[in-house]
mmCIF file of C-alpha atoms in Angstrom:
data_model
loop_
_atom_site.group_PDB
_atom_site.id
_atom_site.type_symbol
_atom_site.label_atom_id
_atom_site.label_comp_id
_atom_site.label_asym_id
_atom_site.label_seq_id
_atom_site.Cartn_x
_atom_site.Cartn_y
_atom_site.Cartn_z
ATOM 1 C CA UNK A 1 -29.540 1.010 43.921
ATOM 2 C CA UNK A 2 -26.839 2.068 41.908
ATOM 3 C CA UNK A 3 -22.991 0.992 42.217
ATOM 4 C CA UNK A 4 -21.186 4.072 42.729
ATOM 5 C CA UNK A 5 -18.347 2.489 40.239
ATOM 6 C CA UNK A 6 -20.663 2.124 37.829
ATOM 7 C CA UNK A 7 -21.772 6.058 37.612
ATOM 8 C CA UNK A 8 -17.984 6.485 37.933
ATOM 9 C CA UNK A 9 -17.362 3.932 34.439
ATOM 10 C CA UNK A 10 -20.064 5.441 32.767
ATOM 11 C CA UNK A 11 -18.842 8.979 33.328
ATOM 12 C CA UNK A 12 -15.371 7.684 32.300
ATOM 13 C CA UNK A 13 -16.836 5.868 29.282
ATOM 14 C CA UNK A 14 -18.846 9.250 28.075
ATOM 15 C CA UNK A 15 -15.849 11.335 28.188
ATOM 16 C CA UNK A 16 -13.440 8.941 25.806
ATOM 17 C CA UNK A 17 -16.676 8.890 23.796
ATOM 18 C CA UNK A 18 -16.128 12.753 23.284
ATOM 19 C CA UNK A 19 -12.593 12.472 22.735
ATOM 20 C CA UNK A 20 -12.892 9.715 20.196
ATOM 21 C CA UNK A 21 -15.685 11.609 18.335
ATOM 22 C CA UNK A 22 -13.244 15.072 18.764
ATOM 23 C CA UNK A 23 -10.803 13.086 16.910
ATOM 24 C CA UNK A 24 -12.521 11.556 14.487
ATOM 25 C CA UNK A 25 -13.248 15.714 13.111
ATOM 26 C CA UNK A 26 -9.390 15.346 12.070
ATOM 27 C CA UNK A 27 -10.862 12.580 9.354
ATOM 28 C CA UNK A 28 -12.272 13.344 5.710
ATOM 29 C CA UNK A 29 -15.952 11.985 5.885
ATOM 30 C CA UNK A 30 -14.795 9.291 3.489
ATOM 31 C CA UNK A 31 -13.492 7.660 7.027
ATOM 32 C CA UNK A 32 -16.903 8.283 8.595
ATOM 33 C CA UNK A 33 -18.503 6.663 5.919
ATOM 34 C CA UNK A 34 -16.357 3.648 5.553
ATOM 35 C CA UNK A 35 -15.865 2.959 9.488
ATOM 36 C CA UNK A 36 -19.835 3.200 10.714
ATOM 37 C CA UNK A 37 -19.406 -0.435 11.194
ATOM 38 C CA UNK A 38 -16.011 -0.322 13.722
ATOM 39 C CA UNK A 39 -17.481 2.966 15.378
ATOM 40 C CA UNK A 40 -20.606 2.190 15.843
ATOM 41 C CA UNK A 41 -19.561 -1.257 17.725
ATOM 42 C CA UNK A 42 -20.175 -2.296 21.802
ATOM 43 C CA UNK A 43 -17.377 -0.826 24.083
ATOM 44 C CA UNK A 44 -16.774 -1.251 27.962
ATOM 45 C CA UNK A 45 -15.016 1.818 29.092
ATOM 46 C CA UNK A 46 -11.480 0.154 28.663
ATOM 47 C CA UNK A 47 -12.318 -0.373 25.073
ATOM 48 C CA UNK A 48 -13.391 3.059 24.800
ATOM 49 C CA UNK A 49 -9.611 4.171 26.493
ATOM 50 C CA UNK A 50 -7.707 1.751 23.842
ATOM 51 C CA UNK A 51 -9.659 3.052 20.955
ATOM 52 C CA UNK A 52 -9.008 6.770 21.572
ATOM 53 C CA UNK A 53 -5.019 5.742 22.174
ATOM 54 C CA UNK A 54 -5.261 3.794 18.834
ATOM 55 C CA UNK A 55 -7.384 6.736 16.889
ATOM 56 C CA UNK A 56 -4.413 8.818 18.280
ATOM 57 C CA UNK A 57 -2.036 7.349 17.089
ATOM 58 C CA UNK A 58 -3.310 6.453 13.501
ATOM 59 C CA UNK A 59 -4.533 10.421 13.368
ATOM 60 C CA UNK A 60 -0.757 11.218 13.710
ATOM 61 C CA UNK A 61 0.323 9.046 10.823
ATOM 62 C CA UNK A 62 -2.854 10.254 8.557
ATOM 63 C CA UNK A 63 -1.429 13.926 9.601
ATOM 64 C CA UNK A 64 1.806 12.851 6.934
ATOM 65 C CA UNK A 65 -0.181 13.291 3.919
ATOM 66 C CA UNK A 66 -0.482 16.665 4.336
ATOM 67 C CA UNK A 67 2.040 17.875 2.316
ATOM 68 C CA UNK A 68 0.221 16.532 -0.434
ATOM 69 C CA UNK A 69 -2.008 18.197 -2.954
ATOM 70 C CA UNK A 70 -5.572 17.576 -2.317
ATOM 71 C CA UNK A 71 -5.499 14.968 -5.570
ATOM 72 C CA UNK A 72 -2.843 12.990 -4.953
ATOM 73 C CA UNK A 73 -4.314 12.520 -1.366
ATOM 74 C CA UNK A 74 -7.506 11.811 -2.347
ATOM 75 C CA UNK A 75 -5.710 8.875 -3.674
ATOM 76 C CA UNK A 76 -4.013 7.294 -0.963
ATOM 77 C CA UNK A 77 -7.571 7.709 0.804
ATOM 78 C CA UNK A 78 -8.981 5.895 -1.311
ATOM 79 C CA UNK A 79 -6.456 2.677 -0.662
ATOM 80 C CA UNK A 80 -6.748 3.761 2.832
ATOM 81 C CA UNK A 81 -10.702 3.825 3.783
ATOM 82 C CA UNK A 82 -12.197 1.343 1.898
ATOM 83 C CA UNK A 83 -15.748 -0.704 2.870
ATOM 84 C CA UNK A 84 -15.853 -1.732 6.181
ATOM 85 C CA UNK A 85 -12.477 -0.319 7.696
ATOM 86 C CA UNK A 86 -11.724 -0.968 11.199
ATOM 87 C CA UNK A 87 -8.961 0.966 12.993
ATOM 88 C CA UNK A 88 -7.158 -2.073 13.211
ATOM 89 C CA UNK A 89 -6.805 -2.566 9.776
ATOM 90 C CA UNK A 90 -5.675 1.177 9.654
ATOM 91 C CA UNK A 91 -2.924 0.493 11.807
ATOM 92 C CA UNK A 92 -1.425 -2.044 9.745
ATOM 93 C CA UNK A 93 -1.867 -0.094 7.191
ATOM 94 C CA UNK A 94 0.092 3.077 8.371
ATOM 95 C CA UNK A 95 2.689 0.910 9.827
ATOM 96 C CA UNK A 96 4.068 0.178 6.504
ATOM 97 C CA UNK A 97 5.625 3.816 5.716
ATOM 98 C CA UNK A 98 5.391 2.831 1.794
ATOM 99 C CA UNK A 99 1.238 2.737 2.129
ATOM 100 C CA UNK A 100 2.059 6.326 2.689
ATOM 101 C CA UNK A 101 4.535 6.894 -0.179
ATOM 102 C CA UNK A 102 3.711 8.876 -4.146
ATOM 103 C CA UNK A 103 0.892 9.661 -5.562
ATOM 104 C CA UNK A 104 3.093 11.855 -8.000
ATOM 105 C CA UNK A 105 4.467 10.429 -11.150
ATOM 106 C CA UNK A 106 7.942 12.230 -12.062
ATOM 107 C CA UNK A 107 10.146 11.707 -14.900
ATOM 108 C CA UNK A 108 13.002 13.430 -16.022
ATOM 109 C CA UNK A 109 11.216 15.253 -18.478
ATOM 110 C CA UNK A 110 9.254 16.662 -15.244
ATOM 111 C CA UNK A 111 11.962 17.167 -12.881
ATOM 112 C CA UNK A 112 13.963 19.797 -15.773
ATOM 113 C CA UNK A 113 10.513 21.372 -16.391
ATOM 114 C CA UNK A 114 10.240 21.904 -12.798
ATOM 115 C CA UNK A 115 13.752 23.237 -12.376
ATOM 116 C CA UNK A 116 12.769 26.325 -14.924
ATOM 117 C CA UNK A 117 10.241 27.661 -12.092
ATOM 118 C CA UNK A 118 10.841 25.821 -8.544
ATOM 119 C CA UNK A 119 14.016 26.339 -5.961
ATOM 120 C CA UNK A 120 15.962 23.748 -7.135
ATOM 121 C CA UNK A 121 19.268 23.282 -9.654
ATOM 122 C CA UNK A 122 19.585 19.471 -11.570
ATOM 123 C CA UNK A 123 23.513 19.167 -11.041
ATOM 124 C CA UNK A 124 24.622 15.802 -12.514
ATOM 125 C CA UNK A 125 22.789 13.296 -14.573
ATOM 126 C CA UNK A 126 23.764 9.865 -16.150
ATOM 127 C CA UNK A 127 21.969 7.456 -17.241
ATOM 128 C CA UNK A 128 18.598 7.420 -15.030
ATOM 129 C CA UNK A 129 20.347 8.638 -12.376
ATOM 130 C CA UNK A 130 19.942 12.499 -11.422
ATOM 131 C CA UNK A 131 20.897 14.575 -8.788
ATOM 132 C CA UNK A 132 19.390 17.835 -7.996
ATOM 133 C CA UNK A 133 20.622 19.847 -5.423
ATOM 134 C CA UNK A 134 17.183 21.899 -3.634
ATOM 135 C CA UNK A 135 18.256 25.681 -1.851
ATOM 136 C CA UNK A 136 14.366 26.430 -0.378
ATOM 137 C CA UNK A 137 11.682 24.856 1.965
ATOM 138 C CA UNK A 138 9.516 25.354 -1.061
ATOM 139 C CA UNK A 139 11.844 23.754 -3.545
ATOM 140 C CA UNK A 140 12.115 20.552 -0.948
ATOM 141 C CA UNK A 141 7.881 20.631 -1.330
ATOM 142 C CA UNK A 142 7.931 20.650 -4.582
ATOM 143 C CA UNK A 143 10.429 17.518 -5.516
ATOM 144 C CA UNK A 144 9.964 15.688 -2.058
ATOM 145 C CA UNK A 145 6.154 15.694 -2.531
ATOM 146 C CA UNK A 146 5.984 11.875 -2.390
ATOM 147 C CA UNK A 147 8.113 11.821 0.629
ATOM 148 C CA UNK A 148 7.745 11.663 4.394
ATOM 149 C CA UNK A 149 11.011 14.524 4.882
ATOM 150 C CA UNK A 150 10.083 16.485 8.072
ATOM 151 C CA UNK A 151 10.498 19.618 5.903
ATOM 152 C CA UNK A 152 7.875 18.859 3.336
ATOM 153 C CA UNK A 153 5.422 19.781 5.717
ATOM 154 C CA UNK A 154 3.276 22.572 6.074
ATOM 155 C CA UNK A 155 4.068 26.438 4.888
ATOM 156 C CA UNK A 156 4.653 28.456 7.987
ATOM 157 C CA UNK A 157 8.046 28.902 10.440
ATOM 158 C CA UNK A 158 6.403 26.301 12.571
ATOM 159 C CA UNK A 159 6.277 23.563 10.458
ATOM 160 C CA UNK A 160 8.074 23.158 6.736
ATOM 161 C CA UNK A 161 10.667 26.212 7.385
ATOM 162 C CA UNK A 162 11.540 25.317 10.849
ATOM 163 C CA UNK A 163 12.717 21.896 10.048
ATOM 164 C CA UNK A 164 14.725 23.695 6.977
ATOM 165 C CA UNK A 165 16.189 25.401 9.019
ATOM 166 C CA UNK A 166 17.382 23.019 11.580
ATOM 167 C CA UNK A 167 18.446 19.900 8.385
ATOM 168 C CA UNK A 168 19.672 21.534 5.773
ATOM 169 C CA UNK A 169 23.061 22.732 5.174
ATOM 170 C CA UNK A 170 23.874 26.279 4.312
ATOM 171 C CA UNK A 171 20.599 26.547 2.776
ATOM 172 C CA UNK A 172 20.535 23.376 0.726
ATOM 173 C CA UNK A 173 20.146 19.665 0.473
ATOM 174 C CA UNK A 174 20.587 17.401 -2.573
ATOM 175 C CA UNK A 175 17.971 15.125 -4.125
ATOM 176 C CA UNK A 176 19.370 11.519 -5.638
ATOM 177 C CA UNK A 177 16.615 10.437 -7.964
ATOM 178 C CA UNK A 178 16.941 6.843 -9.433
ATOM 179 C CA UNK A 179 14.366 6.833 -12.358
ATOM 180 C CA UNK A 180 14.663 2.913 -12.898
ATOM 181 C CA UNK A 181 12.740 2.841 -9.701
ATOM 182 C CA UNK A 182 8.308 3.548 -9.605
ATOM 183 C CA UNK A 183 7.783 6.941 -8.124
ATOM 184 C CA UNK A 184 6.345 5.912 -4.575
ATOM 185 C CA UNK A 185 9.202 3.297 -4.220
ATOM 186 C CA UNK A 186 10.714 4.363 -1.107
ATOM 187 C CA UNK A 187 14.514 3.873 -2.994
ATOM 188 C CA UNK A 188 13.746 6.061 -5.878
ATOM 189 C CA UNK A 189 14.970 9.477 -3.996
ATOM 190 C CA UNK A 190 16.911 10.016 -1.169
ATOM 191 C CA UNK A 191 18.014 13.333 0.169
ATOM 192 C CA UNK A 192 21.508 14.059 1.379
ATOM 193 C CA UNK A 193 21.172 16.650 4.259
ATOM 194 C CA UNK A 194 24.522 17.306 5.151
ATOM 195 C CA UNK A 195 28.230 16.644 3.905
ATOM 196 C CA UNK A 196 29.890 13.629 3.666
ATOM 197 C CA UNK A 197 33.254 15.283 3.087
ATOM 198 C CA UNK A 198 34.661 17.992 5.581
ATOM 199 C CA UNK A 199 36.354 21.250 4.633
ATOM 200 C CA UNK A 200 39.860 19.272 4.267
ATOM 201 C CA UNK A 201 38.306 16.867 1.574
ATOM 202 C CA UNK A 202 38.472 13.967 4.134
ATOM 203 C CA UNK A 203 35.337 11.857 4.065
ATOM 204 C CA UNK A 204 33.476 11.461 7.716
ATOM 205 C CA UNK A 205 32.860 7.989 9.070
ATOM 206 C CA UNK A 206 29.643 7.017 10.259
ATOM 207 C CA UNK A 207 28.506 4.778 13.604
ATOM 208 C CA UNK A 208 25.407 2.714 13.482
ATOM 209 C CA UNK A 209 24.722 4.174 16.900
ATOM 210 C CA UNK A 210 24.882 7.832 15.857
ATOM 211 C CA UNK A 211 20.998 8.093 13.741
ATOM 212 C CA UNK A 212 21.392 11.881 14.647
ATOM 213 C CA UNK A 213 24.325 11.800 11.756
ATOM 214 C CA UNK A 214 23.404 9.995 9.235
ATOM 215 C CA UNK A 215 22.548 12.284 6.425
ATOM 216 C CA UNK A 216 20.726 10.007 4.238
ATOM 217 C CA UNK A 217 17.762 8.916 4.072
ATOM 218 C CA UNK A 218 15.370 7.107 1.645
ATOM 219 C CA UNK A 219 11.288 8.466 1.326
ATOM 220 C CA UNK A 220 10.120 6.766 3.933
ATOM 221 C CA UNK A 221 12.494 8.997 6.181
ATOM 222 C CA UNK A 222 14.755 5.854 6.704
ATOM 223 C CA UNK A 223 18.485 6.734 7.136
ATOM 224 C CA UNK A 224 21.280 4.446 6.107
ATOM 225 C CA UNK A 225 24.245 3.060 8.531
ATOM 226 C CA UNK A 226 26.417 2.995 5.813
ATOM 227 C CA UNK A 227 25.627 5.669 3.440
ATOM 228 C CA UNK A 228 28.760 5.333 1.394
ATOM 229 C CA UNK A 229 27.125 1.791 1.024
ATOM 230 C CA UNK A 230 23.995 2.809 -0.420
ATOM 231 C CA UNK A 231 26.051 5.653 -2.877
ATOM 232 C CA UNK A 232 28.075 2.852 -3.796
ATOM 233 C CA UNK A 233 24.633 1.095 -5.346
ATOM 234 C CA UNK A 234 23.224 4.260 -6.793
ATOM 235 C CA UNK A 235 26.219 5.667 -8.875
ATOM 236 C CA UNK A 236 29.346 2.572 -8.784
ATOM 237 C CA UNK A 237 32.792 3.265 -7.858
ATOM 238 C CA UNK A 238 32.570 6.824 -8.678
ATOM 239 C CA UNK A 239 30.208 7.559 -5.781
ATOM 240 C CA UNK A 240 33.218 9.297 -4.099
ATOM 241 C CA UNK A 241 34.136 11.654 -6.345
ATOM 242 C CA UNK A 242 30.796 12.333 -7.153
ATOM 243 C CA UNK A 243 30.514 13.086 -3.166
ATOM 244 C CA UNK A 244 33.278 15.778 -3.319
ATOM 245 C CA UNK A 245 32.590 17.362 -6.758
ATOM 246 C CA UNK A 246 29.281 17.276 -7.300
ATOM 247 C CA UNK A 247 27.480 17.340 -3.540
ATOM 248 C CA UNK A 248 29.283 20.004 -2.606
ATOM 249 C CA UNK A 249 28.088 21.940 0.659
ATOM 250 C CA UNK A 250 29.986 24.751 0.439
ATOM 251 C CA UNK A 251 31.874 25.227 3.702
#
């Protein structure tokens, strides 16, 4: 005789099985290799309903590196999927934005070869500090490669243009590069998405409360408080005036 709960469990059990297995088509087969182990493991049908949520979850993170070219990912995969990987360790691993971070070396030498041919303008340099200011979606690709910026993303109005759209500022942002700083350090750019200064030269205050207005924010899509803070660190006491004159908006 058969416990109706049981059919009920099983049915239940089957189904996050199909989900899991549906999600798992998101992964390069360098994850089906390397997780047999995890997958192939003894579930009860609440198992099953955490794994799924987890697999979720992780499949959104692992969704980030696509704005990267298919080398530089296969790099990060590589630290990512090794022998023997269980979704928990994934986790973790995702968890810590910089896991996600580089896989493209720039120098300066780069960034003014790029500026000959990509969407983008280098606008003050001193030292091994640069500033580039970016007018395009595809210009913001191109520099903010190593980044998590929403508008690195994908190529159509949905995705990499759409968030252009909605955080930049007249058509632009502007790239601080600190070249003292490895490439997938989350400190060595930030991008400045709006002004800092309004149209009478007065600069804007900031509230800790307020993380739709803070324009800056590191690689790992982090935004600073105190901005004037962190511009303080990057270019000294002359972080103002490089504000107004340099990162100019154009009202």
């Amino acid at each position: 005789i058969y416990n109706p709960k049981d059919i009920w469990n099983i049915i239940h059990a089957l189904k996050q099985r199909e989900k899991i297995l549906e999600e798992f088509k998101k992964l390069p087969s360098i994850a089906w290799r390397n997780m047999k182990g995890d997958i192939t493991q003894e579930r009860d049908s609440g198992d099953l309903n955490k794994y799924r949520n987890d697999l979720e979850y992780f499949t959104a993170y692992y969704s980030l590196l696509g704005n990267r070219s298919e080398e530089l990912q296969k790099k990060i995969l590589q630290k990512m999927f090794k022998s023997n990987t269980t979704l928990e360790q994934l986790l973790r691993f995702v968890e810590e934005k910089e896991n996600l971070l580089g896989g493209a070396e720039f120098s300066k030498e780069q960034i003014k070869k790029m500026s000959e041919s990509e969407d983008f303008e280098i606008v003050y340099e001193n030292g091994n500090i640069m500033v580039v200011r970016v007018d395009s979606p595809e210009g913001i690709k191109a520099i903010g490669c190593n980044s998590l910026w929403c508008f690195t993303y994908g190529s159509g109005f949905d995705n990499a243009y759409r968030q252009w759209n909605n955080y930049s500022h007249n058509d632009m942002v502007y790239v601080i590069i600190d070249f003292d700083l490895k490439s997938d350090d989350a400190e060595f750019m930030h991008v400045l998405i709006r002004p800092m200064v309004d149209k009478n030269g007065r600069y804007l205050k900031f509230k800790e409360d307020e993380d739709d207005k803070h324009p800056l924010f590191n690689m790992a899509n982090e935004n600073w408080f105190d901005p004037y803070s962190r511009l303080n660190n990057i270019f000294g006491k002359d972080y103002k005036s490089i504000l107004k004159n340099v990162m100019n908006f154009q009202w």
